[in-house]
Short mmCIF file of C-alpha atoms in Angstrom, two decimals:
data_model
loop_
_atom_site.label_atom_id
_atom_site.label_comp_id
_atom_site.label_asym_id
_atom_site.label_seq_id
_atom_site.Cartn_x
_atom_site.Cartn_y
_atom_site.Cartn_z
CA UNK A 241 -178.39 -18.06 27.90
CA UNK A 242 -181.24 -18.36 25.34
CA UNK A 243 -180.36 -18.98 22.02
CA UNK A 244 -181.01 -16.24 19.42
CA UNK A 245 -183.74 -17.07 16.80
CA UNK A 246 -182.58 -16.30 13.41
CA UNK A 247 -184.15 -16.69 10.02
CA UNK A 248 -184.00 -19.81 7.77
CA UNK A 249 -184.65 -19.87 4.08
CA UNK A 250 -184.44 -22.50 1.38
CA UNK A 251 -182.14 -20.39 -0.80
CA UNK A 252 -180.35 -17.10 -1.00
CA UNK A 253 -178.14 -14.96 -3.35
CA UNK A 254 -174.93 -14.54 -1.46
CA UNK A 255 -173.55 -16.47 1.41
CA UNK A 256 -171.40 -14.20 3.67
CA UNK A 257 -168.90 -16.57 5.41
CA UNK A 258 -168.08 -14.80 8.63
CA UNK A 259 -165.40 -16.08 11.30
CA UNK A 260 -165.73 -14.49 14.81
CA UNK A 261 -167.45 -11.14 13.60
CA UNK A 262 -171.01 -10.25 12.80
CA UNK A 263 -173.49 -10.38 14.31
CA UNK A 264 -172.03 -11.30 17.57
CA UNK A 265 -169.21 -9.01 17.87
CA UNK A 266 -169.37 -5.17 17.55
CA UNK A 267 -167.26 -2.79 15.72
CA UNK A 268 -164.51 -3.28 13.04
CA UNK A 269 -165.19 -5.86 10.50
CA UNK A 270 -168.78 -6.33 11.91
CA UNK A 271 -169.46 -2.75 11.27
CA UNK A 272 -168.41 -3.15 7.81
CA UNK A 273 -170.45 -6.34 7.27
CA UNK A 274 -173.45 -4.41 8.49
CA UNK A 275 -172.73 -1.54 6.08
CA UNK A 276 -172.51 -3.89 3.17
CA UNK A 277 -175.69 -5.91 3.84
CA UNK A 278 -177.74 -2.67 4.25
CA UNK A 279 -176.33 -1.04 1.12
CA UNK A 280 -177.80 -4.00 -1.06
CA UNK A 281 -181.32 -4.34 -0.03
CA UNK A 282 -182.01 -6.17 -3.29
CA UNK A 283 -179.65 -8.91 -2.45
CA UNK A 284 -180.80 -11.77 -0.38
CA UNK A 285 -177.97 -12.73 2.05
CA UNK A 286 -177.37 -15.96 3.87
CA UNK A 287 -174.90 -15.67 6.85
CA UNK A 288 -172.77 -18.63 7.99
CA UNK A 289 -171.19 -17.77 11.40
CA UNK A 290 -168.18 -19.60 12.67
CA UNK A 291 -167.29 -18.94 16.29
CA UNK A 292 -165.00 -20.79 18.93
CA UNK A 293 -167.58 -21.60 21.78
CA UNK A 294 -171.01 -20.47 22.16
CA UNK A 295 -170.11 -19.46 25.91
CA UNK A 296 -167.66 -16.78 24.23
CA UNK A 297 -170.28 -14.79 22.73
CA UNK A 298 -173.49 -13.05 24.06
CA UNK A 299 -176.46 -11.83 22.39
CA UNK A 300 -176.18 -10.50 18.88
CA UNK A 301 -174.87 -6.88 18.73
CA UNK A 302 -176.71 -6.15 15.41
CA UNK A 303 -180.36 -6.24 14.30
CA UNK A 304 -180.66 -8.18 11.12
CA UNK A 305 -182.20 -6.25 8.19
CA UNK A 306 -184.78 -7.93 6.13
CA UNK A 307 -182.49 -8.86 3.40
CA UNK A 308 -180.76 -11.34 5.75
CA UNK A 309 -183.08 -14.40 5.00
CA UNK A 310 -180.86 -17.17 6.59
CA UNK A 311 -178.51 -17.37 9.46
CA UNK A 312 -176.70 -20.43 10.76
CA UNK A 313 -174.14 -20.57 13.64
CA UNK A 314 -171.35 -23.03 14.14
CA UNK A 315 -169.09 -23.19 17.19
CA UNK A 316 -165.96 -25.17 16.30
CA UNK A 317 -164.88 -26.10 19.72
CA UNK A 318 -168.29 -27.16 21.11
CA UNK A 319 -168.80 -29.17 17.87
CA UNK A 320 -165.63 -31.03 18.52
CA UNK A 321 -166.86 -32.70 21.59
CA UNK A 322 -168.34 -36.06 20.82
CA UNK A 323 -170.00 -37.61 23.69
CA UNK A 324 -171.37 -41.08 23.65
CA UNK A 325 -169.82 -41.89 20.30
CA UNK A 326 -168.81 -45.56 20.13
CA UNK A 327 -165.32 -45.91 18.67
CA UNK A 328 -165.17 -48.46 15.78
CA UNK A 329 -161.63 -49.07 14.88
CA UNK A 330 -161.07 -49.38 10.94
CA UNK A 331 -158.45 -50.01 8.50
CA UNK A 332 -159.02 -46.69 6.71
CA UNK A 333 -158.82 -45.98 2.91
CA UNK A 334 -155.31 -46.31 1.70
CA UNK A 335 -155.58 -44.30 -1.42
CA UNK A 336 -157.41 -41.46 0.58
CA UNK A 337 -154.71 -41.31 3.03
CA UNK A 338 -152.07 -41.32 0.32
CA UNK A 339 -153.69 -38.24 -1.11
CA UNK A 340 -153.51 -36.67 2.50
CA UNK A 341 -149.87 -37.34 2.57
CA UNK A 342 -149.28 -35.95 -0.95
CA UNK A 343 -151.12 -32.83 -0.06
CA UNK A 344 -149.11 -32.25 2.97
CA UNK A 345 -145.95 -32.79 0.95
CA UNK A 346 -147.24 -30.18 -1.59
CA UNK A 347 -147.49 -27.64 1.20
CA UNK A 348 -144.07 -28.23 2.62
CA UNK A 349 -142.90 -27.08 -0.72
CA UNK A 350 -142.82 -23.47 -0.27
CA UNK A 351 -143.99 -21.53 -3.38
CA UNK A 352 -146.03 -24.55 -4.71
CA UNK A 353 -149.15 -23.48 -6.45
CA UNK A 354 -150.42 -26.80 -7.66
CA UNK A 355 -153.36 -27.43 -5.27
CA UNK A 356 -154.90 -30.11 -7.42
CA UNK A 357 -154.44 -32.67 -4.70
CA UNK A 358 -156.87 -30.59 -2.41
CA UNK A 359 -159.33 -30.31 -5.26
CA UNK A 360 -159.35 -34.26 -5.46
CA UNK A 361 -159.37 -34.67 -1.72
CA UNK A 362 -162.02 -31.98 -0.57
CA UNK A 363 -165.18 -33.87 -1.51
CA UNK A 364 -163.86 -37.01 0.42
CA UNK A 365 -164.06 -35.03 3.77
CA UNK A 366 -167.90 -34.56 3.53
CA UNK A 367 -170.34 -37.04 4.98
CA UNK A 368 -170.43 -40.11 2.67
CA UNK A 369 -166.79 -39.60 1.45
CA UNK A 370 -163.98 -42.07 1.71
CA UNK A 371 -162.12 -40.06 4.30
CA UNK A 372 -164.74 -39.74 7.15
CA UNK A 373 -163.96 -38.12 10.48
CA UNK A 374 -164.09 -41.42 12.33
CA UNK A 375 -161.36 -42.70 10.03
CA UNK A 376 -159.13 -39.76 10.83
CA UNK A 377 -159.61 -40.23 14.63
CA UNK A 378 -159.53 -44.07 14.71
CA UNK A 379 -158.13 -45.87 11.71
CA UNK A 380 -154.93 -47.67 11.22
CA UNK A 381 -154.08 -45.58 8.17
CA UNK A 382 -154.47 -42.32 10.22
CA UNK A 383 -152.14 -43.80 13.02
CA UNK A 384 -149.69 -44.63 10.25
CA UNK A 385 -149.72 -41.12 8.66
CA UNK A 386 -149.27 -39.43 12.20
CA UNK A 387 -146.47 -41.73 13.52
CA UNK A 388 -144.64 -41.43 10.10
CA UNK A 389 -144.91 -37.66 10.09
CA UNK A 390 -143.65 -37.40 13.73
CA UNK A 391 -140.69 -39.40 12.86
CA UNK A 392 -139.98 -37.50 9.63
CA UNK A 393 -140.50 -33.93 10.65
CA UNK A 394 -141.22 -33.43 14.38
CA UNK A 395 -138.34 -31.78 16.35
CA UNK A 396 -140.16 -31.87 19.75
CA UNK A 397 -139.62 -35.00 21.85
CA UNK A 398 -143.32 -35.29 23.01
CA UNK A 399 -145.34 -37.72 20.72
CA UNK A 400 -148.26 -37.18 22.80
CA UNK A 401 -148.45 -33.52 22.25
CA UNK A 402 -147.87 -33.93 18.63
CA UNK A 403 -150.57 -36.48 18.33
CA UNK A 404 -153.15 -34.19 20.01
CA UNK A 405 -151.82 -30.95 18.07
CA UNK A 406 -152.63 -32.87 14.81
CA UNK A 407 -156.12 -33.86 15.99
CA UNK A 408 -157.04 -30.39 17.39
CA UNK A 409 -155.78 -28.78 14.36
CA UNK A 410 -157.21 -30.80 11.60
CA UNK A 411 -160.57 -31.94 13.13
CA UNK A 412 -162.52 -28.68 12.39
CA UNK A 413 -162.03 -29.36 8.62
CA UNK A 414 -164.47 -32.30 8.74
CA UNK A 415 -167.03 -29.98 10.44
CA UNK A 416 -166.56 -27.32 7.72
CA UNK A 417 -167.01 -30.02 5.12
CA UNK A 418 -170.49 -31.03 6.64
CA UNK A 419 -171.37 -27.43 6.90
CA UNK A 420 -170.50 -26.92 3.20
CA UNK A 421 -172.54 -29.90 2.20
CA UNK A 422 -175.64 -28.95 4.09
CA UNK A 423 -175.66 -25.35 3.27
CA UNK A 424 -178.83 -23.99 1.44
CA UNK A 425 -178.46 -23.29 -2.28
CA UNK A 426 -176.78 -19.95 -2.97
CA UNK A 427 -175.49 -18.27 -6.18
CA UNK A 428 -172.32 -16.69 -5.00
CA UNK A 429 -169.99 -16.75 -1.79
CA UNK A 430 -168.23 -13.89 -0.07
CA UNK A 431 -165.73 -14.66 2.79
CA UNK A 432 -164.41 -11.66 4.87
CA UNK A 433 -161.24 -13.69 5.84
CA UNK A 434 -159.18 -16.51 4.79
CA UNK A 435 -158.68 -18.97 7.81
CA UNK A 436 -161.53 -21.39 8.65
CA UNK A 437 -164.08 -19.26 6.87
CA UNK A 438 -161.82 -19.09 3.85
CA UNK A 439 -161.54 -22.74 3.86
CA UNK A 440 -165.32 -23.26 3.87
CA UNK A 441 -165.59 -20.87 0.85
CA UNK A 442 -162.70 -22.93 -0.99
CA UNK A 443 -164.76 -26.08 -0.12
CA UNK A 444 -167.99 -24.58 -1.44
CA UNK A 445 -166.39 -23.04 -4.41
CA UNK A 446 -164.91 -26.45 -5.51
CA UNK A 447 -167.80 -28.66 -4.74
CA UNK A 448 -170.69 -26.48 -6.04
CA UNK A 449 -168.80 -24.49 -8.75
CA UNK A 450 -169.58 -21.15 -7.23
CA UNK A 451 -167.75 -17.81 -7.56
CA UNK A 452 -166.06 -16.94 -4.32
CA UNK A 453 -165.26 -13.26 -3.31
CA UNK A 454 -162.58 -12.62 -0.53
CA UNK A 455 -162.28 -9.30 1.11
CA UNK A 456 -159.42 -9.24 3.61
CA UNK A 457 -159.55 -6.23 5.96
CA UNK A 458 -156.34 -7.49 7.90
CA UNK A 459 -154.18 -10.29 6.50
CA UNK A 460 -155.60 -13.34 8.57
CA UNK A 461 -152.32 -15.25 8.48
CA UNK A 462 -150.42 -12.35 9.74
CA UNK A 463 -152.86 -11.68 12.63
CA UNK A 464 -152.77 -15.37 13.58
CA UNK A 465 -149.10 -15.38 13.64
CA UNK A 466 -149.11 -12.51 16.17
CA UNK A 467 -151.61 -14.52 18.19
CA UNK A 468 -149.43 -17.53 18.07
CA UNK A 469 -146.23 -15.73 18.99
CA UNK A 470 -147.96 -14.53 22.13
CA UNK A 471 -149.83 -17.75 23.02
CA UNK A 472 -148.85 -19.51 26.27
CA UNK A 473 -150.88 -22.81 25.77
CA UNK A 474 -148.46 -24.09 22.91
CA UNK A 475 -145.98 -26.66 24.34
CA UNK A 476 -142.27 -26.49 23.72
CA UNK A 477 -140.85 -29.68 25.44
CA UNK A 478 -137.33 -29.20 24.30
CA UNK A 479 -134.83 -28.91 27.24
CA UNK A 480 -132.58 -26.00 27.71
CA UNK A 481 -129.73 -27.57 25.67
CA UNK A 482 -131.98 -28.33 22.67
CA UNK A 483 -133.50 -24.94 22.39
CA UNK A 484 -132.45 -22.24 19.97
CA UNK A 485 -133.73 -18.91 21.06
CA UNK A 486 -133.80 -17.84 17.53
CA UNK A 487 -136.20 -20.68 16.54
CA UNK A 488 -139.87 -20.93 17.29
CA UNK A 489 -141.04 -24.08 18.83
CA UNK A 490 -142.09 -26.81 16.60
CA UNK A 491 -145.81 -26.73 17.63
CA UNK A 492 -146.01 -23.06 17.17
CA UNK A 493 -144.38 -23.37 13.57
CA UNK A 494 -147.06 -26.19 12.80
CA UNK A 495 -149.95 -23.95 13.75
CA UNK A 496 -148.46 -21.07 11.59
CA UNK A 497 -147.99 -23.35 8.66
CA UNK A 498 -151.50 -24.64 9.20
CA UNK A 499 -153.06 -21.14 8.79
CA UNK A 500 -150.83 -20.37 5.83
CA UNK A 501 -152.10 -23.54 4.27
CA UNK A 502 -155.70 -22.56 4.77
CA UNK A 503 -154.92 -18.97 3.36
CA UNK A 504 -153.29 -20.52 0.10
CA UNK A 505 -156.45 -22.74 -0.39
CA UNK A 506 -158.77 -19.81 -0.22
CA UNK A 507 -156.44 -17.67 -2.39
CA UNK A 508 -156.65 -20.59 -5.02
CA UNK A 509 -160.40 -20.73 -5.15
CA UNK A 510 -161.21 -17.01 -4.88
CA UNK A 511 -161.75 -14.29 -7.68
CA UNK A 512 -161.64 -11.56 -6.94
CA UNK A 513 -159.30 -11.22 -3.93
CA UNK A 514 -159.77 -7.87 -2.29
CA UNK A 515 -157.53 -5.91 -0.02
CA UNK A 516 -158.05 -2.45 1.58
CA UNK A 517 -154.65 -0.99 0.49
CA UNK A 518 -151.78 -1.69 -1.60
CA UNK A 519 -149.38 -2.98 1.04
CA UNK A 520 -151.78 -5.70 2.03
CA UNK A 521 -152.70 -6.46 -1.70
CA UNK A 522 -148.73 -7.25 -2.20
CA UNK A 523 -148.76 -9.40 0.96
CA UNK A 524 -151.57 -11.45 -0.55
CA UNK A 525 -149.48 -11.92 -3.60
CA UNK A 526 -146.49 -13.14 -1.51
CA UNK A 527 -148.65 -15.39 0.36
CA UNK A 528 -149.95 -17.11 -2.84
CA UNK A 529 -152.65 -15.03 -4.38
CA UNK A 530 -152.69 -14.65 -8.28
CA UNK A 531 -151.82 -11.06 -8.95
CA UNK A 532 -154.32 -10.70 -11.57
CA UNK A 533 -157.14 -11.64 -9.23
CA UNK A 534 -156.18 -8.94 -6.59
CA UNK A 535 -157.54 -5.47 -6.29
CA UNK A 536 -157.84 -2.63 -3.73
CA UNK A 537 -161.18 -1.33 -2.36
CA UNK A 538 -160.75 0.96 0.48
CA UNK A 539 -163.24 1.24 3.37
CA UNK A 540 -165.66 3.95 3.23
CA UNK A 541 -167.83 5.73 5.88
CA UNK A 542 -171.04 7.55 6.05
CA UNK A 543 -169.49 10.86 5.54
CA UNK A 544 -172.66 13.02 5.36
CA UNK A 545 -174.23 11.44 8.46
CA UNK A 546 -170.87 11.85 10.38
CA UNK A 547 -170.31 15.27 9.27
CA UNK A 548 -173.54 16.56 11.07
CA UNK A 549 -171.59 15.68 14.39
CA UNK A 550 -169.17 18.51 13.62
CA UNK A 551 -171.96 21.14 14.49
CA UNK A 552 -172.49 19.31 17.92
CA UNK A 553 -168.77 20.00 18.96
CA UNK A 554 -167.94 22.83 21.68
CA UNK A 555 -165.48 25.71 20.46
CA UNK A 556 -162.08 24.84 20.90
CA UNK A 557 -159.95 21.65 21.22
CA UNK A 558 -161.25 19.21 23.88
CA UNK A 559 -158.35 17.74 26.03
CA UNK A 560 -159.74 14.15 25.52
CA UNK A 561 -157.69 11.35 23.93
CA UNK A 562 -160.04 8.49 23.05
CA UNK A 563 -159.06 5.10 22.10
CA UNK A 564 -161.96 3.20 20.57
CA UNK A 565 -161.60 -0.42 20.32
CA UNK A 566 -161.51 -3.78 22.02
CA UNK A 567 -159.46 -4.16 25.07
CA UNK A 568 -157.29 -6.89 23.77
CA UNK A 569 -153.44 -7.13 23.49
CA UNK A 570 -153.31 -6.48 19.60
CA UNK A 571 -154.73 -3.01 20.41
CA UNK A 572 -151.79 -2.44 22.79
CA UNK A 573 -153.91 -0.59 25.35
CA UNK A 574 -151.09 -0.63 27.88
CA UNK A 575 -148.86 1.76 25.74
CA UNK A 576 -151.86 4.24 25.43
CA UNK A 577 -152.05 4.06 29.30
CA UNK A 578 -148.35 4.61 29.79
CA UNK A 579 -148.53 7.43 27.15
CA UNK A 580 -151.31 9.11 29.30
CA UNK A 581 -149.28 9.29 32.39
CA UNK A 582 -146.74 11.34 30.43
CA UNK A 583 -149.39 13.54 28.94
CA UNK A 584 -151.02 14.04 32.30
CA UNK A 585 -147.73 15.11 33.79
CA UNK A 586 -147.57 17.95 31.27
CA UNK A 587 -151.42 18.67 30.93
CA UNK A 588 -153.07 17.62 34.27
CA UNK A 589 -156.50 18.50 32.87
CA UNK A 590 -156.24 15.97 30.08
CA UNK A 591 -158.65 13.02 29.77
CA UNK A 592 -157.98 9.40 28.36
CA UNK A 593 -160.91 7.41 27.50
CA UNK A 594 -160.91 3.66 26.56
CA UNK A 595 -164.26 3.01 24.70
CA UNK A 596 -164.62 -0.57 23.94
CA UNK A 597 -165.88 -3.87 25.13
CA UNK A 598 -163.50 -5.78 27.89
CA UNK A 599 -165.14 -9.21 27.63
CA UNK A 600 -163.06 -10.62 24.85
CA UNK A 601 -160.08 -10.78 27.09
CA UNK A 602 -160.95 -10.38 30.67
CA UNK A 603 -157.43 -11.13 32.01
CA UNK A 604 -155.83 -8.56 29.82
CA UNK A 605 -158.49 -6.07 30.69
CA UNK A 606 -157.77 -6.55 34.33
CA UNK A 607 -154.12 -5.96 33.83
CA UNK A 608 -154.95 -2.60 32.01
CA UNK A 609 -157.09 -1.47 35.04
CA UNK A 610 -154.24 -2.53 37.26
CA UNK A 611 -151.81 -0.50 35.26
CA UNK A 612 -154.03 2.57 35.57
CA UNK A 613 -154.14 2.15 39.38
CA UNK A 614 -150.34 1.61 39.69
CA UNK A 615 -149.63 4.64 37.75
CA UNK A 616 -152.06 6.87 39.69
CA UNK A 617 -154.32 7.51 36.66
CA UNK A 618 -157.59 7.07 38.10
CA UNK A 619 -158.58 10.70 37.80
CA UNK A 620 -157.28 11.02 34.08
CA UNK A 621 -158.15 7.64 32.44
CA UNK A 622 -161.69 6.11 32.22
CA UNK A 623 -162.97 2.77 30.83
CA UNK A 624 -166.18 3.43 29.20
CA UNK A 625 -166.96 0.05 27.62
CA UNK A 626 -168.79 0.06 24.42
CA UNK A 627 -170.11 3.39 23.22
CA UNK A 628 -172.18 4.72 20.27
CA UNK A 629 -169.93 6.44 18.02
CA UNK A 630 -172.35 9.22 17.24
CA UNK A 631 -172.29 10.13 20.86
CA UNK A 632 -168.55 9.95 21.56
CA UNK A 633 -167.18 11.75 18.50
CA UNK A 634 -168.44 15.36 19.30
CA UNK A 635 -166.91 15.12 22.91
CA UNK A 636 -163.09 14.25 22.01
CA UNK A 637 -160.25 15.92 20.81
CA UNK A 638 -158.20 13.04 19.20
CA UNK A 639 -158.90 9.54 18.11
CA UNK A 640 -156.05 7.24 19.32
CA UNK A 641 -154.78 3.93 17.89
CA UNK A 642 -151.93 2.21 19.76
CA UNK A 643 -152.34 -1.04 17.94
CA UNK A 644 -149.54 -3.27 16.87
CA UNK A 645 -151.58 -4.67 13.90
CA UNK A 646 -154.54 -2.85 11.94
CA UNK A 647 -155.80 -2.95 8.37
CA UNK A 648 -157.51 0.34 7.34
CA UNK A 649 -159.26 1.37 10.65
CA UNK A 650 -162.87 2.54 10.04
CA UNK A 651 -162.63 4.46 13.41
CA UNK A 652 -160.03 6.89 11.87
CA UNK A 653 -162.31 7.77 8.88
CA UNK A 654 -165.29 8.17 11.15
CA UNK A 655 -163.13 10.54 13.20
CA UNK A 656 -162.27 12.54 10.24
CA UNK A 657 -165.73 12.81 9.09
CA UNK A 658 -166.90 13.96 12.45
CA UNK A 659 -164.10 16.53 12.42
CA UNK A 660 -161.60 14.64 14.90
CA UNK A 661 -157.88 14.27 13.90
CA UNK A 662 -156.24 11.10 14.69
CA UNK A 663 -152.97 9.84 16.43
CA UNK A 664 -151.85 6.27 15.28
CA UNK A 665 -149.05 3.73 15.19
CA UNK A 666 -147.31 2.94 12.04
CA UNK A 667 -149.35 -0.18 11.20
CA UNK A 668 -151.73 -1.13 8.20
CA UNK A 669 -152.65 1.70 6.26
CA UNK A 670 -152.49 4.31 9.14
CA UNK A 671 -149.58 6.20 7.46
CA UNK A 672 -151.57 6.44 4.20
CA UNK A 673 -154.64 7.78 6.09
CA UNK A 674 -152.81 10.39 7.99
CA UNK A 675 -150.37 11.74 5.41
CA UNK A 676 -152.00 10.52 2.17
CA UNK A 677 -151.23 8.06 -0.62
CA UNK A 678 -149.98 9.89 -3.66
CA UNK A 679 -148.99 13.50 -4.57
CA UNK A 680 -152.54 14.90 -4.72
CA UNK A 681 -153.41 13.22 -1.36
CA UNK A 682 -150.41 14.27 0.40
CA UNK A 683 -151.11 17.88 -0.69
CA UNK A 684 -154.17 17.80 1.53
CA UNK A 685 -151.82 17.87 4.57
CA UNK A 686 -151.43 15.65 7.71
CA UNK A 687 -154.56 14.69 9.38
CA UNK A 688 -152.76 13.82 12.56
CA UNK A 689 -149.44 12.03 13.40
CA UNK A 690 -148.17 8.51 13.16
CA UNK A 691 -145.62 7.11 15.56
CA UNK A 692 -143.72 3.84 16.12
CA UNK A 693 -145.31 0.68 17.79
CA UNK A 694 -144.98 0.30 21.54
CA UNK A 695 -143.46 3.90 22.09
CA UNK A 696 -145.52 5.72 24.88
CA UNK A 697 -142.95 8.49 24.77
CA UNK A 698 -143.51 9.26 21.17
CA UNK A 699 -147.30 8.61 21.48
CA UNK A 700 -147.37 11.10 24.36
CA UNK A 701 -145.11 13.78 22.69
CA UNK A 702 -147.41 13.76 19.48
CA UNK A 703 -150.45 13.96 21.46
CA UNK A 704 -149.26 17.12 23.30
CA UNK A 705 -148.26 18.41 20.01
CA UNK A 706 -151.65 17.85 18.41
CA UNK A 707 -153.57 19.27 21.21
CA UNK A 708 -152.21 22.67 20.55
CA UNK A 709 -154.94 24.60 18.61
CA UNK A 710 -152.99 25.57 15.46
CA UNK A 711 -151.75 22.00 14.82
CA UNK A 712 -155.23 20.50 15.78
CA UNK A 713 -157.26 22.69 13.39
CA UNK A 714 -154.89 22.06 10.62
CA UNK A 715 -155.10 18.35 11.18
CA UNK A 716 -158.99 18.50 11.49
CA UNK A 717 -159.15 20.22 7.99
CA UNK A 718 -156.82 17.73 6.33
CA UNK A 719 -158.80 14.80 7.78
CA UNK A 720 -162.05 16.28 6.50
CA UNK A 721 -160.76 16.91 3.03
CA UNK A 722 -159.37 13.40 2.76
CA UNK A 723 -162.31 11.41 3.92
CA UNK A 724 -164.65 13.34 1.62
CA UNK A 725 -162.32 12.98 -1.34
CA UNK A 726 -161.41 9.29 -1.27
CA UNK A 727 -163.10 7.33 1.68
CA UNK A 728 -166.82 7.87 1.19
CA UNK A 729 -169.28 4.95 1.62
CA UNK A 730 -170.70 5.81 -1.83
CA UNK A 731 -167.37 5.14 -3.60
CA UNK A 732 -167.02 1.74 -1.59
CA UNK A 733 -170.55 0.73 -2.35
CA UNK A 734 -170.10 1.41 -6.00
CA UNK A 735 -167.11 -0.77 -6.26
CA UNK A 736 -168.78 -3.45 -4.45
CA UNK A 737 -171.88 -3.39 -6.49
CA UNK A 738 -169.71 -4.25 -9.50
CA UNK A 739 -168.15 -7.05 -7.52
CA UNK A 740 -171.57 -8.72 -6.67
CA UNK A 741 -173.08 -8.15 -10.24
CA UNK A 742 -170.02 -9.88 -11.73
CA UNK A 743 -170.05 -12.81 -9.16
CA UNK A 744 -173.62 -13.27 -9.61
CA UNK A 745 -173.53 -12.96 -13.26
CA UNK A 746 -170.87 -15.95 -13.21
CA UNK A 747 -172.87 -18.23 -10.85
CA UNK A 748 -173.94 -21.71 -12.21
CA UNK A 749 -177.59 -20.60 -11.63
CA UNK A 750 -177.09 -17.62 -13.92
CA UNK A 751 -175.73 -19.86 -16.62
CA UNK A 752 -178.73 -22.20 -16.19
CA UNK A 753 -181.12 -19.41 -16.62
CA UNK A 754 -179.33 -18.15 -19.60
CA UNK A 755 -179.46 -21.64 -21.26
CA UNK A 756 -183.08 -21.89 -20.46
#
């Protein structure tokens, strides 16, 4: 697979710090990033993409506009491989490792907000610092810290698994420190998640004195917890007598605390901290964000463009339920498939479409296809792969989300603008989008239905109800009214223009220009 050729520049205005999204992954957050870049052609963007392995990504899914002047890609698991490196044992810097211990002790104190230990330690991770990667991997001080922590805290009997978990967990931080040191000059930073991208943002903000904008679509730590609860690769070496079914394994807990730690570091450095809706803003505060730095900016869609699709619809209600999204466990495709069996029993002519890529989790995608076959749904349910939204919307009757986690799904808003009601699980802001946020919003009516998570019977019953013409046309009218009043891209762009203007005005470069 040939490497894509990306632009390189000597400087930029805003560095977008992106983990596993644009430009290699389509839909969702990537669509939003594409919107934002194209909305501000006067801003010169640099993109720093962080991925897992190069082999996990195909060709870029988006054409880059002219105002993307610099792109660099880093694949954290590939970069961890260090072939041919001569191991040189060392004593290690005693003071630096003492600060490491102090930092870990700080994070074990739940609710601790004093992150000065990180501010002091962060520069030492960069090349030339007193805590280089080789010292973390091979020094006597590192061995002492790891063995001491194992004795003090670890409840899993395997020291070998503990040792390698610590290494795998922390080694990417040195790679991020190198990226931070080598990044071209920029005036401001914008991370679209906490996690590794947020940690990179915190490093850059601390080392260069740059303003850091954080936009969280979903709460990264919450989503990683869901992934970690389901992960089968995390070891639990306790025997049957040592295990408490109500407690997570020690290594699973370690990973959860690690991502909580990364999130808090990002929150400490970022201003503003943007959520899509109020529930997530409050969650950010609970997770360590300063309330005065938080705000809500909902997603918006190109209502005028999508509204033109209404004229392409055939009369009546198409008996087509369409789940638009990646075929991955967090979207709970299997619940949609099971619900389709119930709907098809009552409405034999109904069609279920799954429109989204299957390459992210091929094993799960195959399980979904096997479930379709076992339920005898081959005539009623189709896997369409990735589809252009403008071509899809005029053909469908309902946008369906059976997810176990969402933020503020753009696909629901796009459906409303195109004249398609929605049926969604009660996650993220879906209840707000369907029934309204405040009194004025609720007065517009229900733009669909919301049901519980992993409940195929409820999903099916609501789908059958919504496909009835009276209910469908009422939901269509409510959805159109809601998206046109509250969720246009013009509203979103106006709010982000203020955010960018403020950040660029606070940049050290702006201060230097004013002083000059």
